[in-house]
Structures are given as C-alpha cells and as structure tokens.
PDB file of N, CA and C in Angstrom:
ATOM      1  N   MET A   1      -2.256 -43.104  28.433  1.00 54.00           N
ATOM      2  CA  MET A   1      -1.307 -42.042  28.676  1.00 54.00           C
ATOM      3  C   MET A   1       0.089 -42.380  28.202  1.00 54.00           C
ATOM      4  N   GLY A   2       0.388 -43.678  28.010  1.00 58.00           N
ATOM      5  CA  GLY A   2       1.722 -44.077  27.624  1.00 58.00           C
ATOM      6  C   GLY A   2       1.970 -43.941  26.132  1.00 58.00           C
ATOM      7  N   GLY A   3       0.929 -43.674  25.304  1.00 60.00           N
ATOM      8  CA  GLY A   3       1.115 -43.598  23.865  1.00 60.00           C
ATOM      9  C   GLY A   3       1.666 -42.251  23.426  1.00 60.00           C
ATOM     10  N   LYS A   4       2.276 -42.260  22.270  1.00 66.00           N
ATOM     11  CA  LYS A   4       2.797 -41.015  21.697  1.00 66.00           C
ATOM     12  C   LYS A   4       1.697 -40.334  20.900  1.00 66.00           C
ATOM     13  N   MET A   5       1.634 -39.031  21.003  1.00 64.00           N
ATOM     14  CA  MET A   5       0.675 -38.273  20.232  1.00 64.00           C
ATOM     15  C   MET A   5       1.452 -37.361  19.284  1.00 64.00           C
ATOM     16  N   SER A   6       1.139 -37.457  18.039  1.00 63.00           N
ATOM     17  CA  SER A   6       1.800 -36.615  17.046  1.00 63.00           C
ATOM     18  C   SER A   6       0.796 -35.596  16.550  1.00 63.00           C
ATOM     19  N   MET A   7       1.182 -34.335  16.603  1.00 72.00           N
ATOM     20  CA  MET A   7       0.291 -33.283  16.150  1.00 72.00           C
ATOM     21  C   MET A   7       1.025 -32.447  15.107  1.00 72.00           C
ATOM     22  N   SER A   8       0.427 -32.296  13.987  1.00 75.00           N
ATOM     23  CA  SER A   8       1.010 -31.498  12.923  1.00 75.00           C
ATOM     24  C   SER A   8       0.093 -30.307  12.674  1.00 75.00           C
ATOM     25  N   MET A   9       0.681 -29.131  12.635  1.00 81.00           N
ATOM     26  CA  MET A   9      -0.114 -27.936  12.419  1.00 81.00           C
ATOM     27  C   MET A   9       0.611 -27.043  11.424  1.00 81.00           C
ATOM     28  N   GLU A  10      -0.108 -26.542  10.456  1.00 82.00           N
ATOM     29  CA  GLU A  10       0.466 -25.629   9.484  1.00 82.00           C
ATOM     30  C   GLU A  10      -0.207 -24.278   9.651  1.00 82.00           C
ATOM     31  N   VAL A  11       0.596 -23.245   9.747  1.00 78.00           N
ATOM     32  CA  VAL A  11       0.074 -21.891   9.892  1.00 78.00           C
ATOM     33  C   VAL A  11       0.539 -21.078   8.700  1.00 78.00           C
ATOM     34  N   THR A  12      -0.393 -20.457   8.028  1.00 73.00           N
ATOM     35  CA  THR A  12      -0.079 -19.600   6.892  1.00 73.00           C
ATOM     36  C   THR A  12      -0.512 -18.187   7.232  1.00 73.00           C
ATOM     37  N   VAL A  13       0.406 -17.251   7.111  1.00 72.00           N
ATOM     38  CA  VAL A  13       0.089 -15.850   7.368  1.00 72.00           C
ATOM     39  C   VAL A  13       0.183 -15.107   6.046  1.00 72.00           C
ATOM     40  N   ARG A  14      -0.904 -14.473   5.675  1.00 73.00           N
ATOM     41  CA  ARG A  14      -0.933 -13.698   4.436  1.00 73.00           C
ATOM     42  C   ARG A  14      -1.387 -12.283   4.739  1.00 73.00           C
ATOM     43  N   PRO A  15      -0.711 -11.321   4.154  1.00 75.00           N
ATOM     44  CA  PRO A  15      -1.211  -9.953   4.312  1.00 75.00           C
ATOM     45  C   PRO A  15      -2.513  -9.804   3.534  1.00 75.00           C
ATOM     46  N   GLU A  16      -3.371  -8.963   4.024  1.00 86.00           N
ATOM     47  CA  GLU A  16      -4.638  -8.733   3.341  1.00 86.00           C
ATOM     48  C   GLU A  16      -4.410  -7.851   2.125  1.00 86.00           C
ATOM     49  N   LEU A  17      -4.879  -8.293   0.977  1.00 94.00           N
ATOM     50  CA  LEU A  17      -4.783  -7.497  -0.244  1.00 94.00           C
ATOM     51  C   LEU A  17      -5.995  -6.582  -0.317  1.00 94.00           C
ATOM     52  N   ARG A  18      -5.778  -5.343  -0.743  1.00 95.00           N
ATOM     53  CA  ARG A  18      -6.884  -4.393  -0.855  1.00 95.00           C
ATOM     54  C   ARG A  18      -7.083  -4.017  -2.314  1.00 95.00           C
ATOM     55  N   PRO A  19      -8.311  -4.126  -2.819  1.00 97.00           N
ATOM     56  CA  PRO A  19      -8.570  -3.710  -4.194  1.00 97.00           C
ATOM     57  C   PRO A  19      -8.465  -2.189  -4.316  1.00 97.00           C
ATOM     58  N   CYS A  20      -7.921  -1.733  -5.433  1.00 97.00           N
ATOM     59  CA  CYS A  20      -7.761  -0.299  -5.628  1.00 97.00           C
ATOM     60  C   CYS A  20      -7.753   0.034  -7.115  1.00 97.00           C
ATOM     61  N   ILE A  21      -7.839   1.316  -7.387  1.00 98.00           N
ATOM     62  CA  ILE A  21      -7.677   1.851  -8.738  1.00 98.00           C
ATOM     63  C   ILE A  21      -6.400   2.680  -8.713  1.00 98.00           C
ATOM     64  N   VAL A  22      -5.515   2.441  -9.669  1.00 98.00           N
ATOM     65  CA  VAL A  22      -4.280   3.210  -9.789  1.00 98.00           C
ATOM     66  C   VAL A  22      -4.439   4.153 -10.969  1.00 98.00           C
ATOM     67  N   SER A  23      -4.230   5.448 -10.725  1.00 97.00           N
ATOM     68  CA  SER A  23      -4.339   6.465 -11.773  1.00 97.00           C
ATOM     69  C   SER A  23      -2.959   6.971 -12.141  1.00 97.00           C
ATOM     70  N   LYS A  24      -2.652   6.905 -13.427  1.00 94.00           N
ATOM     71  CA  LYS A  24      -1.421   7.486 -13.967  1.00 94.00           C
ATOM     72  C   LYS A  24      -1.833   8.322 -15.162  1.00 94.00           C
ATOM     73  N   GLY A  25      -1.832   9.621 -14.984  1.00 92.00           N
ATOM     74  CA  GLY A  25      -2.339  10.508 -16.033  1.00 92.00           C
ATOM     75  C   GLY A  25      -3.822  10.265 -16.213  1.00 92.00           C
ATOM     76  N   SER A  26      -4.260  10.021 -17.439  1.00 94.00           N
ATOM     77  CA  SER A  26      -5.681   9.741 -17.678  1.00 94.00           C
ATOM     78  C   SER A  26      -5.963   8.237 -17.671  1.00 94.00           C
ATOM     79  N   ASP A  27      -4.940   7.424 -17.429  1.00 95.00           N
ATOM     80  CA  ASP A  27      -5.081   5.966 -17.418  1.00 95.00           C
ATOM     81  C   ASP A  27      -5.430   5.481 -16.005  1.00 95.00           C
ATOM     82  N   GLU A  28      -6.483   4.693 -15.886  1.00 97.00           N
ATOM     83  CA  GLU A  28      -6.865   4.080 -14.604  1.00 97.00           C
ATOM     84  C   GLU A  28      -6.870   2.569 -14.774  1.00 97.00           C
ATOM     85  N   ARG A  29      -6.238   1.872 -13.802  1.00 97.00           N
ATOM     86  CA  ARG A  29      -6.174   0.408 -13.873  1.00 97.00           C
ATOM     87  C   ARG A  29      -6.577  -0.198 -12.537  1.00 97.00           C
ATOM     88  N   LYS A  30      -7.294  -1.337 -12.615  1.00 98.00           N
ATOM     89  CA  LYS A  30      -7.625  -2.087 -11.406  1.00 98.00           C
ATOM     90  C   LYS A  30      -6.366  -2.760 -10.899  1.00 98.00           C
ATOM     91  N   ALA A  31      -6.210  -2.788  -9.576  1.00 98.00           N
ATOM     92  CA  ALA A  31      -5.013  -3.392  -8.994  1.00 98.00           C
ATOM     93  C   ALA A  31      -5.322  -3.921  -7.602  1.00 98.00           C
ATOM     94  N   LEU A  32      -4.397  -4.699  -7.086  1.00 97.00           N
ATOM     95  CA  LEU A  32      -4.430  -5.143  -5.695  1.00 97.00           C
ATOM     96  C   LEU A  32      -3.245  -4.513  -4.977  1.00 97.00           C
ATOM     97  N   PHE A  33      -3.526  -3.838  -3.882  1.00 97.00           N
ATOM     98  CA  PHE A  33      -2.475  -3.239  -3.059  1.00 97.00           C
ATOM     99  C   PHE A  33      -1.879  -4.329  -2.183  1.00 97.00           C
ATOM    100  N   HIS A  34      -0.539  -4.427  -2.168  1.00 96.00           N
ATOM    101  CA  HIS A  34       0.149  -5.418  -1.346  1.00 96.00           C
ATOM    102  C   HIS A  34       0.711  -4.815  -0.067  1.00 96.00           C
ATOM    103  N   GLU A  35       1.495  -3.726  -0.182  1.00 95.00           N
ATOM    104  CA  GLU A  35       2.110  -3.137   1.008  1.00 95.00           C
ATOM    105  C   GLU A  35       2.714  -1.783   0.675  1.00 95.00           C
ATOM    106  N   TRP A  36       3.065  -1.065   1.743  1.00 96.00           N
ATOM    107  CA  TRP A  36       3.820   0.181   1.605  1.00 96.00           C
ATOM    108  C   TRP A  36       5.298  -0.159   1.681  1.00 96.00           C
ATOM    109  N   GLU A  37       6.097   0.528   0.910  1.00 96.00           N
ATOM    110  CA  GLU A  37       7.540   0.308   0.890  1.00 96.00           C
ATOM    111  C   GLU A  37       8.228   1.669   0.952  1.00 96.00           C
ATOM    112  N   GLU A  38       9.339   1.736   1.648  1.00 95.00           N
ATOM    113  CA  GLU A  38      10.119   2.967   1.710  1.00 95.00           C
ATOM    114  C   GLU A  38      11.265   2.862   0.706  1.00 95.00           C
ATOM    115  N   ILE A  39      11.391   3.881  -0.128  1.00 93.00           N
ATOM    116  CA  ILE A  39      12.472   3.878  -1.118  1.00 93.00           C
ATOM    117  C   ILE A  39      13.374   5.083  -0.888  1.00 93.00           C
ATOM    118  N   SER A  40      14.634   4.936  -1.232  1.00 90.00           N
ATOM    119  CA  SER A  40      15.616   6.020  -1.126  1.00 90.00           C
ATOM    120  C   SER A  40      16.285   6.183  -2.477  1.00 90.00           C
ATOM    121  N   ARG A  41      16.381   7.421  -2.894  1.00 84.00           N
ATOM    122  CA  ARG A  41      17.052   7.721  -4.156  1.00 84.00           C
ATOM    123  C   ARG A  41      17.989   8.912  -3.932  1.00 84.00           C
ATOM    124  N   PRO A  42      19.113   8.937  -4.638  1.00 81.00           N
ATOM    125  CA  PRO A  42      20.013  10.078  -4.473  1.00 81.00           C
ATOM    126  C   PRO A  42      19.377  11.360  -4.990  1.00 81.00           C
ATOM    127  N   HIS A  43      19.621  12.431  -4.292  1.00 75.00           N
ATOM    128  CA  HIS A  43      19.169  13.755  -4.710  1.00 75.00           C
ATOM    129  C   HIS A  43      20.343  14.404  -5.416  1.00 75.00           C
ATOM    130  N   VAL A  44      20.144  14.848  -6.631  1.00 72.00           N
ATOM    131  CA  VAL A  44      21.229  15.447  -7.405  1.00 72.00           C
ATOM    132  C   VAL A  44      20.967  16.935  -7.561  1.00 72.00           C
ATOM    133  N   ALA A  45      21.970  17.730  -7.196  1.00 66.00           N
ATOM    134  CA  ALA A  45      21.881  19.176  -7.392  1.00 66.00           C
ATOM    135  C   ALA A  45      22.162  19.446  -8.869  1.00 66.00           C
ATOM    136  N   ILE A  46      21.154  19.829  -9.608  1.00 65.00           N
ATOM    137  CA  ILE A  46      21.271  19.973 -11.061  1.00 65.00           C
ATOM    138  C   ILE A  46      22.326  21.015 -11.438  1.00 65.00           C
ATOM    139  N   GLN A  47      22.400  22.079 -10.684  1.00 63.00           N
ATOM    140  CA  GLN A  47      23.333  23.146 -11.023  1.00 63.00           C
ATOM    141  C   GLN A  47      24.783  22.652 -11.013  1.00 63.00           C
ATOM    142  N   TRP A  48      25.123  21.776 -10.061  1.00 63.00           N
ATOM    143  CA  TRP A  48      26.502  21.310  -9.940  1.00 63.00           C
ATOM    144  C   TRP A  48      26.675  19.857 -10.377  1.00 63.00           C
ATOM    145  N   GLY A  49      25.597  19.111 -10.490  1.00 60.00           N
ATOM    146  CA  GLY A  49      25.674  17.716 -10.888  1.00 60.00           C
ATOM    147  C   GLY A  49      26.174  16.791  -9.797  1.00 60.00           C
ATOM    148  N   ASP A  50      26.205  17.270  -8.567  1.00 64.00           N
ATOM    149  CA  ASP A  50      26.679  16.464  -7.441  1.00 64.00           C
ATOM    150  C   ASP A  50      25.512  15.815  -6.718  1.00 64.00           C
ATOM    151  N   THR A  51      25.763  14.633  -6.161  1.00 61.00           N
ATOM    152  CA  THR A  51      24.786  14.003  -5.283  1.00 61.00           C
ATOM    153  C   THR A  51      24.880  14.704  -3.944  1.00 61.00           C
ATOM    154  N   THR A  52      23.773  15.294  -3.510  1.00 71.00           N
ATOM    155  CA  THR A  52      23.798  16.081  -2.278  1.00 71.00           C
ATOM    156  C   THR A  52      23.095  15.409  -1.114  1.00 71.00           C
ATOM    157  N   GLY A  53      22.564  14.242  -1.309  1.00 78.00           N
ATOM    158  CA  GLY A  53      21.865  13.559  -0.227  1.00 78.00           C
ATOM    159  C   GLY A  53      20.901  12.536  -0.781  1.00 78.00           C
ATOM    160  N   MET A  54      20.045  12.043   0.094  1.00 81.00           N
ATOM    161  CA  MET A  54      19.068  11.036  -0.294  1.00 81.00           C
ATOM    162  C   MET A  54      17.654  11.581  -0.101  1.00 81.00           C
ATOM    163  N   VAL A  55      16.785  11.219  -1.007  1.00 85.00           N
ATOM    164  CA  VAL A  55      15.366  11.533  -0.891  1.00 85.00           C
ATOM    165  C   VAL A  55      14.665  10.231  -0.527  1.00 85.00           C
ATOM    166  N   VAL A  56      13.939  10.243   0.574  1.00 89.00           N
ATOM    167  CA  VAL A  56      13.230   9.050   1.038  1.00 89.00           C
ATOM    168  C   VAL A  56      11.738   9.288   0.872  1.00 89.00           C
ATOM    169  N   SER A  57      11.046   8.309   0.310  1.00 93.00           N
ATOM    170  CA  SER A  57       9.596   8.439   0.162  1.00 93.00           C
ATOM    171  C   SER A  57       8.947   7.064   0.263  1.00 93.00           C
ATOM    172  N   LYS A  58       7.644   7.081   0.443  1.00 96.00           N
ATOM    173  CA  LYS A  58       6.851   5.850   0.515  1.00 96.00           C
ATOM    174  C   LYS A  58       6.194   5.609  -0.830  1.00 96.00           C
ATOM    175  N   VAL A  59       6.146   4.347  -1.219  1.00 97.00           N
ATOM    176  CA  VAL A  59       5.420   3.943  -2.413  1.00 97.00           C
ATOM    177  C   VAL A  59       4.573   2.730  -2.066  1.00 97.00           C
ATOM    178  N   ALA A  60       3.579   2.503  -2.882  1.00 97.00           N
ATOM    179  CA  ALA A  60       2.747   1.314  -2.724  1.00 97.00           C
ATOM    180  C   ALA A  60       3.212   0.273  -3.724  1.00 97.00           C
ATOM    181  N   ILE A  61       3.220  -0.978  -3.293  1.00 97.00           N
ATOM    182  CA  ILE A  61       3.467  -2.080  -4.202  1.00 97.00           C
ATOM    183  C   ILE A  61       2.094  -2.606  -4.606  1.00 97.00           C
ATOM    184  N   VAL A  62       1.793  -2.532  -5.903  1.00 98.00           N
ATOM    185  CA  VAL A  62       0.489  -2.971  -6.413  1.00 98.00           C
ATOM    186  C   VAL A  62       0.689  -4.018  -7.502  1.00 98.00           C
ATOM    187  N   GLU A  63      -0.329  -4.843  -7.650  1.00 98.00           N
ATOM    188  CA  GLU A  63      -0.320  -5.889  -8.676  1.00 98.00           C
ATOM    189  C   GLU A  63      -1.531  -5.669  -9.580  1.00 98.00           C
ATOM    190  N   TYR A  64      -1.273  -5.598 -10.874  1.00 98.00           N
ATOM    191  CA  TYR A  64      -2.347  -5.400 -11.842  1.00 98.00           C
ATOM    192  C   TYR A  64      -2.974  -6.734 -12.252  1.00 98.00           C
ATOM    193  N   GLU A  65      -4.092  -6.659 -12.940  1.00 97.00           N
ATOM    194  CA  GLU A  65      -4.823  -7.858 -13.360  1.00 97.00           C
ATOM    195  C   GLU A  65      -3.983  -8.803 -14.219  1.00 97.00           C
ATOM    196  N   ASP A  66      -3.041  -8.249 -14.972  1.00 97.00           N
ATOM    197  CA  ASP A  66      -2.207  -9.092 -15.842  1.00 97.00           C
ATOM    198  C   ASP A  66      -1.009  -9.694 -15.104  1.00 97.00           C
ATOM    199  N   GLY A  67      -0.920  -9.441 -13.793  1.00 97.00           N
ATOM    200  CA  GLY A  67       0.163  -9.994 -12.988  1.00 97.00           C
ATOM    201  C   GLY A  67       1.368  -9.091 -12.857  1.00 97.00           C
ATOM    202  N   ALA A  68       1.404  -7.988 -13.594  1.00 98.00           N
ATOM    203  CA  ALA A  68       2.516  -7.041 -13.496  1.00 98.00           C
ATOM    204  C   ALA A  68       2.490  -6.348 -12.133  1.00 98.00           C
ATOM    205  N   VAL A  69       3.671  -6.110 -11.595  1.00 98.00           N
ATOM    206  CA  VAL A  69       3.811  -5.444 -10.297  1.00 98.00           C
ATOM    207  C   VAL A  69       4.440  -4.082 -10.534  1.00 98.00           C
ATOM    208  N   ASP A  70       3.995  -3.089  -9.738  1.00 97.00           N
ATOM    209  CA  ASP A  70       4.441  -1.713  -9.936  1.00 97.00           C
ATOM    210  C   ASP A  70       4.621  -1.017  -8.599  1.00 97.00           C
ATOM    211  N   GLU A  71       5.451   0.021  -8.581  1.00 96.00           N
ATOM    212  CA  GLU A  71       5.566   0.942  -7.445  1.00 96.00           C
ATOM    213  C   GLU A  71       4.810   2.204  -7.835  1.00 96.00           C
ATOM    214  N   VAL A  72       3.896   2.654  -6.985  1.00 97.00           N
ATOM    215  CA  VAL A  72       3.165   3.893  -7.269  1.00 97.00           C
ATOM    216  C   VAL A  72       3.114   4.745  -6.004  1.00 97.00           C
ATOM    217  N   TYR A  73       3.064   6.049  -6.218  1.00 96.00           N
ATOM    218  CA  TYR A  73       2.974   6.959  -5.078  1.00 96.00           C
ATOM    219  C   TYR A  73       1.569   6.909  -4.477  1.00 96.00           C
ATOM    220  N   PRO A  74       1.460   7.164  -3.180  1.00 97.00           N
ATOM    221  CA  PRO A  74       0.154   7.081  -2.499  1.00 97.00           C
ATOM    222  C   PRO A  74      -0.951   7.912  -3.158  1.00 97.00           C
ATOM    223  N   SER A  75      -0.603   9.069  -3.713  1.00 97.00           N
ATOM    224  CA  SER A  75      -1.624   9.935  -4.313  1.00 97.00           C
ATOM    225  C   SER A  75      -2.234   9.336  -5.580  1.00 97.00           C
ATOM    226  N   ALA A  76      -1.632   8.267  -6.131  1.00 97.00           N
ATOM    227  CA  ALA A  76      -2.158   7.637  -7.344  1.00 97.00           C
ATOM    228  C   ALA A  76      -3.144   6.511  -7.049  1.00 97.00           C
ATOM    229  N   ILE A  77      -3.400   6.246  -5.749  1.00 97.00           N
ATOM    230  CA  ILE A  77      -4.234   5.102  -5.373  1.00 97.00           C
ATOM    231  C   ILE A  77      -5.571   5.552  -4.794  1.00 97.00           C
ATOM    232  N   LYS A  78      -6.623   4.862  -5.222  1.00 96.00           N
ATOM    233  CA  LYS A  78      -7.932   5.015  -4.592  1.00 96.00           C
ATOM    234  C   LYS A  78      -8.372   3.617  -4.183  1.00 96.00           C
ATOM    235  N   PHE A  79      -8.488   3.384  -2.871  1.00 96.00           N
ATOM    236  CA  PHE A  79      -8.915   2.079  -2.378  1.00 96.00           C
ATOM    237  C   PHE A  79     -10.407   1.913  -2.599  1.00 96.00           C
ATOM    238  N   LEU A  80     -10.816   0.703  -2.948  1.00 95.00           N
ATOM    239  CA  LEU A  80     -12.213   0.438  -3.260  1.00 95.00           C
ATOM    240  C   LEU A  80     -12.977  -0.236  -2.125  1.00 95.00           C
ATOM    241  N   ASP A  81     -12.262  -0.825  -1.173  1.00 92.00           N
ATOM    242  CA  ASP A  81     -12.964  -1.470  -0.062  1.00 92.00           C
ATOM    243  C   ASP A  81     -13.382  -0.407   0.947  1.00 92.00           C
ATOM    244  N   ASP A  82     -14.247  -0.761   1.827  1.00 86.00           N
ATOM    245  CA  ASP A  82     -14.747   0.183   2.830  1.00 86.00           C
ATOM    246  C   ASP A  82     -14.033  -0.092   4.154  1.00 86.00           C
ATOM    247  N   ALA A  83     -12.744   0.220   4.212  1.00 83.00           N
ATOM    248  CA  ALA A  83     -11.939  -0.072   5.398  1.00 83.00           C
ATOM    249  C   ALA A  83     -12.401   0.713   6.621  1.00 83.00           C
ATOM    250  N   PHE A  84     -13.097   1.826   6.439  1.00 84.00           N
ATOM    251  CA  PHE A  84     -13.531   2.656   7.566  1.00 84.00           C
ATOM    252  C   PHE A  84     -14.770   2.103   8.262  1.00 84.00           C
ATOM    253  N   ARG A  85     -15.449   1.180   7.614  1.00 83.00           N
ATOM    254  CA  ARG A  85     -16.702   0.641   8.144  1.00 83.00           C
ATOM    255  C   ARG A  85     -16.538   0.070   9.550  1.00 83.00           C
ATOM    256  N   GLY A  86     -15.423  -0.568   9.843  1.00 79.00           N
ATOM    257  CA  GLY A  86     -15.238  -1.226  11.129  1.00 79.00           C
ATOM    258  C   GLY A  86     -14.710  -0.333  12.239  1.00 79.00           C
ATOM    259  N   TYR A  87     -14.554   0.952  11.973  1.00 82.00           N
ATOM    260  CA  TYR A  87     -13.992   1.859  12.981  1.00 82.00           C
ATOM    261  C   TYR A  87     -15.050   2.792  13.539  1.00 82.00           C
ATOM    262  N   ASP A  88     -14.901   3.103  14.807  1.00 81.00           N
ATOM    263  CA  ASP A  88     -15.808   4.036  15.478  1.00 81.00           C
ATOM    264  C   ASP A  88     -15.061   5.340  15.696  1.00 81.00           C
ATOM    265  N   PHE A  89     -15.499   6.382  15.017  1.00 78.00           N
ATOM    266  CA  PHE A  89     -14.852   7.676  15.155  1.00 78.00           C
ATOM    267  C   PHE A  89     -15.481   8.523  16.255  1.00 78.00           C
ATOM    268  N   GLY A  90     -16.516   7.991  16.891  1.00 78.00           N
ATOM    269  CA  GLY A  90     -17.132   8.655  18.035  1.00 78.00           C
ATOM    270  C   GLY A  90     -17.538  10.079  17.761  1.00 78.00           C
ATOM    271  N   LYS A  91     -17.148  10.968  18.664  1.00 67.00           N
ATOM    272  CA  LYS A  91     -17.532  12.367  18.604  1.00 67.00           C
ATOM    273  C   LYS A  91     -17.037  13.046  17.326  1.00 67.00           C
ATOM    274  N   ALA A  92     -15.883  12.707  16.839  1.00 60.00           N
ATOM    275  CA  ALA A  92     -15.346  13.321  15.628  1.00 60.00           C
ATOM    276  C   ALA A  92     -16.273  13.093  14.441  1.00 60.00           C
ATOM    277  N   GLU A  93     -16.894  11.932  14.366  1.00 53.00           N
ATOM    278  CA  GLU A  93     -17.811  11.625  13.275  1.00 53.00           C
ATOM    279  C   GLU A  93     -19.056  12.485  13.366  1.00 53.00           C
ATOM    280  N   VAL A  94     -19.570  12.688  14.561  1.00 56.00           N
ATOM    281  CA  VAL A  94     -20.766  13.510  14.758  1.00 56.00           C
ATOM    282  C   VAL A  94     -20.477  14.968  14.419  1.00 56.00           C
ATOM    283  N   GLU A  95     -19.302  15.482  14.808  1.00 57.00           N
ATOM    284  CA  GLU A  95     -18.948  16.883  14.546  1.00 57.00           C
ATOM    285  C   GLU A  95     -18.751  17.157  13.068  1.00 57.00           C
ATOM    286  N   ARG A  96     -18.364  16.161  12.306  1.00 56.00           N
ATOM    287  CA  ARG A  96     -18.111  16.352  10.885  1.00 56.00           C
ATOM    288  C   ARG A  96     -19.400  16.554  10.110  1.00 56.00           C
ATOM    289  N   ARG A  97     -20.491  16.043  10.601  1.00 57.00           N
ATOM    290  CA  ARG A  97     -21.776  16.123   9.870  1.00 57.00           C
ATOM    291  C   ARG A  97     -22.368  17.471   9.893  1.00 57.00           C
TER     292      ARG A  97
END
C-alpha cells in the first residue's frame, strides 16, 4: 500500500463519419459527412443594393475521396449507411405500412 501507482490513460473522441453521395447538378461524388455547420451571409436587397439583414442556413461539411472538403446544402446529400436500423419507431412504423 505504500508504493506509488502511476496510471496513464489516453482518451480519443472522434465524431462518427457517415458515407454519403453528394449531388451537384448531374455530378455525383462519394464523400464522408463530418458535421452540420450553421452559416450566415448578408442578404442584399437587389433593388437598392443595401444589406438588409443576415440569411442563416445549415450546411454539411463533407470530405471527398481526394481529400477536398466542401460545404453542401442538406438537399444535396444522400446518406448510404442504414442509420435507421437501430431505432424503434413502434406504432408509427406499423401505421406507415
């Protein structure tokens, strides 16, 4: 009991990457989804050329096979994993059939 005990522990936390297809026009590319990000951009009234406020939207941060990173809107992503498999929708699932 009189001895010293040294304990070293390393903890690594990584977000889960999800495989997806990103569609831009007729181009489809394999990618890994990293996270959702909120972006803000000024809204410009074209008629007067004045900044009238901010437009806030969500984008996905994705990484392509060549290592390039991109921001894409949610409607451009199709996830390839079966994330719904682990969820129980109960009665709602039965009513949908």
